[in-house]
């Protein structure tokens, strides 16, 4: 493990977009116009957004001088990032390890007691979050690709983090996605608690063409957002409770591979979703709604050519609030609510894996009105993002030598 001193690795960012709007004290500054930050041609060359600003929003820029510091390195494909009440970080590594990392970069030994994971392809240990009653019960929650007879699928477990932080105790698997499938792609998965203590779990549809239709099948968890209680029981106000043939955990359907979920300040649920060549989506994820995959989608197949019928809209299916073509490969996400950047409050921060940046989206009245790309000079795949108690932004990079990075004012 390699620990890097903050001062030695600090990189000053004078973030000046070539063209765009100066971001001052509030998000409304972004609405006045500016060329989009994305300049590459779209893959879906003949596709058009349904409404203005659905893609390629005007560029905005942060005027404050920023600095990023690599706090720790030597992590192997870190995936999930969660802040503990004492200011330390829980970090998962996809091969199956979870560690506590100090704000000074001290890397703890792997936490004992986690169940076995299927760490093939995109599988392994995925997201982690601190439970809403952690102060009383020290419960943490994590998602992972669970090996099962005949294949694997995404599961969610919880356990008590020991007082010394070295192990998890009384581990319970509170959710197991079905059906089992022998594959190594599109497990999802991101976790978030809403203010009422419901746990949202995002799931992929497992990628392979024979599995894609399951995103539209209410008898399958694949390609769905799931809503459960903290103990794994099913809220009785879930939209499909009591419907014949429907799994009652389902909150929404028609998704491809969601690796980000965040609860907005107003309590609404937002999810980020990987597209193919084009078609990464940001969705306002509402109860019972159908987000279209694989019937409608932006972008094209990886090998070229249309996705199914090549259509991007159909009655009864929801449009994304925002989409990227070309993709940024959207990862973890959070709404900013800190004090360090008052002009960012209510903005959405979302990791760009393929894009190798942190996207800041200014959202007004349910629409994206500005986009900024941060940490571009880091040059690494940004997997997850979180906000510390002082308002600084922390990210992890999904690399063989993965890093924990702090972004703050200079």
Coordinates of C-alpha atoms in Angstrom, one line a residue, residues 27-327:
X27 CA -27.0 27.7 -9.5
X28 CA -29.1 30.3 -11.4
X29 CA -25.9 31.7 -12.9
X30 CA -25.7 28.6 -15.2
X31 CA -28.9 29.3 -17.0
X32 CA -27.7 32.2 -19.1
X33 CA -26.1 30.2 -21.9
X34 CA -22.7 29.0 -23.1
X35 CA -21.4 26.4 -25.5
X36 CA -21.6 22.8 -24.3
X37 CA -18.6 21.2 -22.7
X38 CA -19.0 18.2 -25.0
X39 CA -17.7 18.8 -28.5
X40 CA -17.3 15.3 -29.9
X41 CA -19.9 14.1 -32.5
X42 CA -22.7 11.9 -31.2
X43 CA -22.9 8.2 -32.0
X44 CA -26.6 8.5 -32.6
X45 CA -26.1 10.9 -35.4
X46 CA -29.7 11.1 -36.5
X47 CA -31.2 11.2 -32.9
X48 CA -32.6 14.4 -31.5
X49 CA -33.4 15.2 -27.8
X50 CA -37.1 15.3 -26.9
X51 CA -36.7 18.6 -25.1
X52 CA -34.2 21.5 -25.0
X53 CA -31.3 20.8 -22.7
X54 CA -31.8 17.0 -22.5
X55 CA -28.2 16.6 -23.7
X56 CA -25.1 18.9 -24.1
X57 CA -26.2 21.5 -21.5
X58 CA -24.3 24.8 -21.5
X59 CA -20.8 24.7 -19.9
X60 CA -20.4 26.3 -16.5
X61 CA -17.2 26.9 -14.6
X62 CA -16.3 27.3 -10.9
X63 CA -14.4 30.5 -10.4
X64 CA -12.9 29.6 -7.0
X65 CA -9.3 28.2 -7.2
X66 CA -9.5 24.5 -6.5
X67 CA -6.9 22.0 -5.4
X68 CA -7.0 18.2 -5.5
X69 CA -4.9 16.0 -3.3
X70 CA -4.2 12.3 -3.6
X71 CA -4.7 11.2 0.0
X72 CA -4.1 7.5 -0.5
X73 CA -3.2 5.1 -3.3
X74 CA -2.6 1.4 -3.8
X75 CA -6.3 0.4 -3.7
X76 CA -7.3 -2.3 -6.1
X77 CA -10.2 -1.1 -8.2
X78 CA -12.1 0.6 -5.4
X79 CA -15.8 0.8 -6.0
X80 CA -17.8 2.2 -3.1
X81 CA -17.1 5.1 -0.7
X82 CA -18.9 6.0 2.5
X83 CA -18.2 8.5 5.2
X84 CA -18.1 7.3 8.8
X85 CA -19.2 9.7 11.6
X86 CA -15.6 10.0 12.8
X87 CA -14.4 11.4 9.4
X88 CA -12.8 8.2 8.2
X89 CA -13.9 6.4 5.0
X90 CA -15.2 3.0 4.2
X91 CA -13.9 1.9 0.8
X92 CA -14.7 -1.3 -1.0
X93 CA -12.3 -3.0 -3.5
X94 CA -13.9 -5.0 -6.2
X95 CA -11.9 -8.2 -5.5
X96 CA -13.8 -8.5 -2.2
X97 CA -12.0 -6.3 0.3
X98 CA -13.4 -3.5 2.4
X99 CA -11.1 -1.1 4.3
X100 CA -11.3 1.9 6.6
X101 CA -9.1 4.8 5.2
X102 CA -8.3 7.7 7.5
X103 CA -8.6 11.3 6.4
X104 CA -4.8 11.3 6.6
X105 CA -4.5 8.4 4.1
X106 CA -3.9 5.6 6.6
X107 CA -5.1 2.4 5.0
X108 CA -6.6 -0.1 7.4
X109 CA -6.3 -3.9 6.9
X110 CA -9.1 -5.6 5.1
X111 CA -12.2 -5.9 7.3
X112 CA -13.0 -9.5 8.3
X113 CA -16.3 -11.2 8.1
X114 CA -17.5 -10.3 4.6
X115 CA -19.2 -13.0 2.5
X116 CA -17.5 -14.4 -0.6
X117 CA -17.9 -12.5 -3.9
X118 CA -17.8 -13.5 -7.5
X119 CA -15.0 -11.1 -8.7
X120 CA -15.2 -11.8 -12.4
X121 CA -15.5 -9.1 -15.1
X122 CA -17.6 -6.3 -13.6
X123 CA -18.5 -8.4 -10.6
X124 CA -17.2 -8.3 -7.1
X125 CA -17.7 -6.2 -4.0
X126 CA -19.6 -3.1 -5.1
X127 CA -21.2 -0.3 -3.1
X128 CA -21.2 0.4 0.6
X129 CA -23.2 2.8 2.8
X130 CA -23.5 3.6 6.5
X131 CA -26.9 2.7 7.9
X132 CA -29.2 5.6 9.1
X133 CA -29.1 4.4 12.7
X134 CA -25.3 3.7 12.7
X135 CA -24.8 5.8 15.9
X136 CA -27.0 3.2 17.7
X137 CA -26.4 -0.1 16.0
X138 CA -23.2 0.4 13.9
X139 CA -24.8 -1.3 10.9
X140 CA -23.3 -0.9 7.4
X141 CA -24.8 -2.1 4.1
X142 CA -23.0 -3.3 1.0
X143 CA -23.9 -4.8 -2.4
X144 CA -21.9 -7.5 -4.2
X145 CA -21.9 -10.1 -6.9
X146 CA -22.8 -13.2 -5.0
X147 CA -21.7 -16.6 -6.3
X148 CA -24.6 -19.0 -6.4
X149 CA -25.3 -22.4 -7.8
X150 CA -25.5 -22.1 -11.6
X151 CA -24.1 -18.6 -11.7
X152 CA -24.4 -15.3 -9.7
X153 CA -26.5 -12.3 -9.1
X154 CA -26.4 -9.1 -7.1
X155 CA -27.1 -9.3 -3.4
X156 CA -27.2 -6.8 -0.5
X157 CA -26.0 -7.6 3.0
X158 CA -25.7 -5.7 6.2
X159 CA -23.6 -6.3 9.3
X160 CA -22.4 -4.6 12.5
X161 CA -19.0 -2.9 12.2
X162 CA -17.1 -3.9 15.2
X163 CA -16.1 -1.2 17.7
X164 CA -12.5 -1.4 16.6
X165 CA -13.4 -1.4 12.9
X166 CA -11.6 -4.7 12.1
X167 CA -14.6 -6.9 11.2
X168 CA -18.3 -7.1 10.5
X169 CA -20.5 -9.1 12.8
X170 CA -24.0 -10.7 12.6
X171 CA -24.0 -10.5 8.8
X172 CA -27.4 -10.8 7.1
X173 CA -28.1 -11.0 3.4
X174 CA -31.3 -8.8 3.2
X175 CA -31.8 -9.0 -0.6
X176 CA -31.0 -11.4 -3.4
X177 CA -31.7 -10.5 -7.0
X178 CA -33.3 -13.1 -9.2
X179 CA -32.9 -14.9 -11.6
X180 CA -29.4 -16.4 -11.2
X181 CA -27.4 -16.0 -14.4
X182 CA -23.9 -17.2 -15.3
X183 CA -22.4 -13.9 -16.5
X184 CA -19.8 -11.3 -15.6
X185 CA -21.5 -8.0 -16.5
X186 CA -24.1 -5.4 -15.4
X187 CA -24.6 -6.2 -11.7
X188 CA -25.4 -2.5 -11.0
X189 CA -25.2 -1.6 -8.2
X190 CA -25.6 1.5 -6.0
X191 CA -27.3 2.0 -2.6
X192 CA -29.0 4.9 -1.0
X193 CA -31.3 5.5 2.0
X194 CA -34.1 8.0 1.7
X195 CA -35.2 10.2 4.7
X196 CA -37.8 7.6 5.7
X197 CA -35.2 4.8 6.0
X198 CA -36.1 3.0 2.8
X199 CA -33.1 1.4 1.0
X200 CA -32.9 1.9 -2.8
X201 CA -30.8 -0.7 -4.7
X202 CA -30.0 -0.3 -8.4
X203 CA -29.5 -3.4 -10.6
X204 CA -28.3 -4.0 -14.1
X205 CA -29.9 -6.3 -16.6
X206 CA -26.8 -8.5 -17.1
X207 CA -25.8 -7.1 -20.5
X208 CA -26.1 -10.1 -22.8
X209 CA -28.8 -9.8 -25.4
X210 CA -30.8 -12.8 -24.2
X211 CA -31.1 -11.1 -20.8
X212 CA -32.0 -7.6 -22.0
X213 CA -35.8 -8.2 -22.2
X214 CA -35.9 -9.0 -18.5
X215 CA -35.5 -5.2 -17.9
X216 CA -39.2 -5.1 -19.0
X217 CA -40.3 -8.2 -17.0
X218 CA -41.9 -7.5 -13.6
X219 CA -41.2 -11.1 -12.6
X220 CA -37.4 -10.4 -12.7
X221 CA -35.2 -8.1 -10.7
X222 CA -32.9 -7.5 -13.7
X223 CA -32.8 -3.9 -14.9
X224 CA -34.8 -2.5 -12.0
X225 CA -34.5 -0.1 -9.1
X226 CA -35.5 -1.9 -5.9
X227 CA -37.0 -0.4 -2.7
X228 CA -36.9 -2.3 0.6
X229 CA -36.8 -1.5 4.3
X230 CA -33.6 -1.6 6.2
X231 CA -34.2 -5.1 7.3
X232 CA -35.0 -6.4 3.8
X233 CA -38.8 -6.4 4.3
X234 CA -41.0 -4.9 1.6
X235 CA -42.7 -1.5 2.0
X236 CA -46.4 -2.0 1.5
X237 CA -46.6 1.2 -0.5
X238 CA -44.2 -0.1 -3.2
X239 CA -45.9 0.4 -6.6
X240 CA -46.3 -3.3 -7.6
X241 CA -47.2 -4.8 -4.2
X242 CA -50.2 -7.1 -4.8
X243 CA -49.9 -7.1 -8.6
X244 CA -50.0 -10.7 -10.0
X245 CA -46.7 -11.8 -11.5
X246 CA -44.8 -8.7 -10.2
X247 CA -42.0 -8.8 -7.7
X248 CA -43.0 -6.5 -4.8
X249 CA -39.5 -5.1 -4.2
X250 CA -39.6 -3.4 -7.6
X251 CA -39.7 0.4 -7.6
X252 CA -39.1 1.1 -11.3
X253 CA -38.2 -0.9 -14.5
X254 CA -36.7 -0.6 -17.9
X255 CA -33.1 0.2 -16.9
X256 CA -29.8 -1.0 -18.4
X257 CA -27.0 -0.8 -15.9
X258 CA -27.4 1.7 -13.0
X259 CA -24.2 2.3 -11.0
X260 CA -25.4 5.6 -9.3
X261 CA -28.3 6.6 -7.1
X262 CA -28.7 9.7 -5.0
X263 CA -31.5 11.2 -2.9
X264 CA -32.1 14.9 -3.8
X265 CA -32.6 17.6 -1.1
X266 CA -36.4 17.4 -1.8
X267 CA -36.4 13.6 -1.3
X268 CA -36.7 12.6 -4.9
X269 CA -34.7 9.6 -6.2
X270 CA -32.2 10.1 -9.1
X271 CA -30.3 7.3 -10.8
X272 CA -27.4 7.2 -13.3
X273 CA -27.3 4.6 -16.0
X274 CA -24.7 3.3 -18.4
X275 CA -25.7 3.3 -22.1
X276 CA -24.0 1.5 -25.0
X277 CA -22.1 3.7 -27.5
X278 CA -24.0 6.8 -26.4
X279 CA -27.0 6.9 -24.2
X280 CA -25.7 7.2 -20.6
X281 CA -28.8 8.5 -18.7
X282 CA -29.7 10.6 -15.7
X283 CA -33.2 9.7 -14.6
X284 CA -35.6 11.1 -12.0
X285 CA -36.5 7.6 -10.8
X286 CA -40.2 7.6 -9.8
X287 CA -42.4 4.8 -8.4
X288 CA -43.9 2.4 -11.0
X289 CA -42.4 4.1 -14.0
X290 CA -40.8 2.4 -17.1
X291 CA -37.6 3.9 -18.3
X292 CA -37.6 2.1 -21.6
X293 CA -34.6 -0.2 -21.9
X294 CA -34.2 -2.0 -24.3
X295 CA -37.2 -0.8 -26.2
X296 CA -36.1 2.9 -26.4
X297 CA -32.5 4.1 -26.0
X298 CA -30.2 6.8 -27.2
X299 CA -26.9 5.8 -28.9
X300 CA -26.1 2.7 -31.0
X301 CA -24.9 -0.8 -30.4
X302 CA -21.3 -1.3 -29.5
X303 CA -20.7 -2.9 -32.9
X304 CA -22.6 -0.1 -34.6
X305 CA -26.2 -0.1 -35.9
X306 CA -29.5 0.6 -34.1
X307 CA -30.6 -0.7 -30.7
X308 CA -33.6 -2.9 -31.5
X309 CA -35.9 -0.7 -33.6
X310 CA -33.6 2.3 -33.2
X311 CA -36.3 4.4 -31.5
X312 CA -35.7 6.9 -28.7
X313 CA -39.3 7.5 -27.5
X314 CA -42.5 5.6 -27.0
X315 CA -45.7 6.4 -25.2
X316 CA -45.8 5.0 -21.7
X317 CA -42.0 5.1 -21.3
X318 CA -40.0 7.8 -19.5
X319 CA -37.4 10.0 -21.1
X320 CA -34.1 10.6 -19.3
X321 CA -33.8 14.0 -17.7
X322 CA -30.3 14.1 -19.3
X323 CA -28.3 11.9 -21.5
X324 CA -24.7 11.8 -22.8
X325 CA -23.6 10.8 -26.3
X326 CA -20.7 10.0 -26.4
X327 CA -20.9 8.5 -22.9

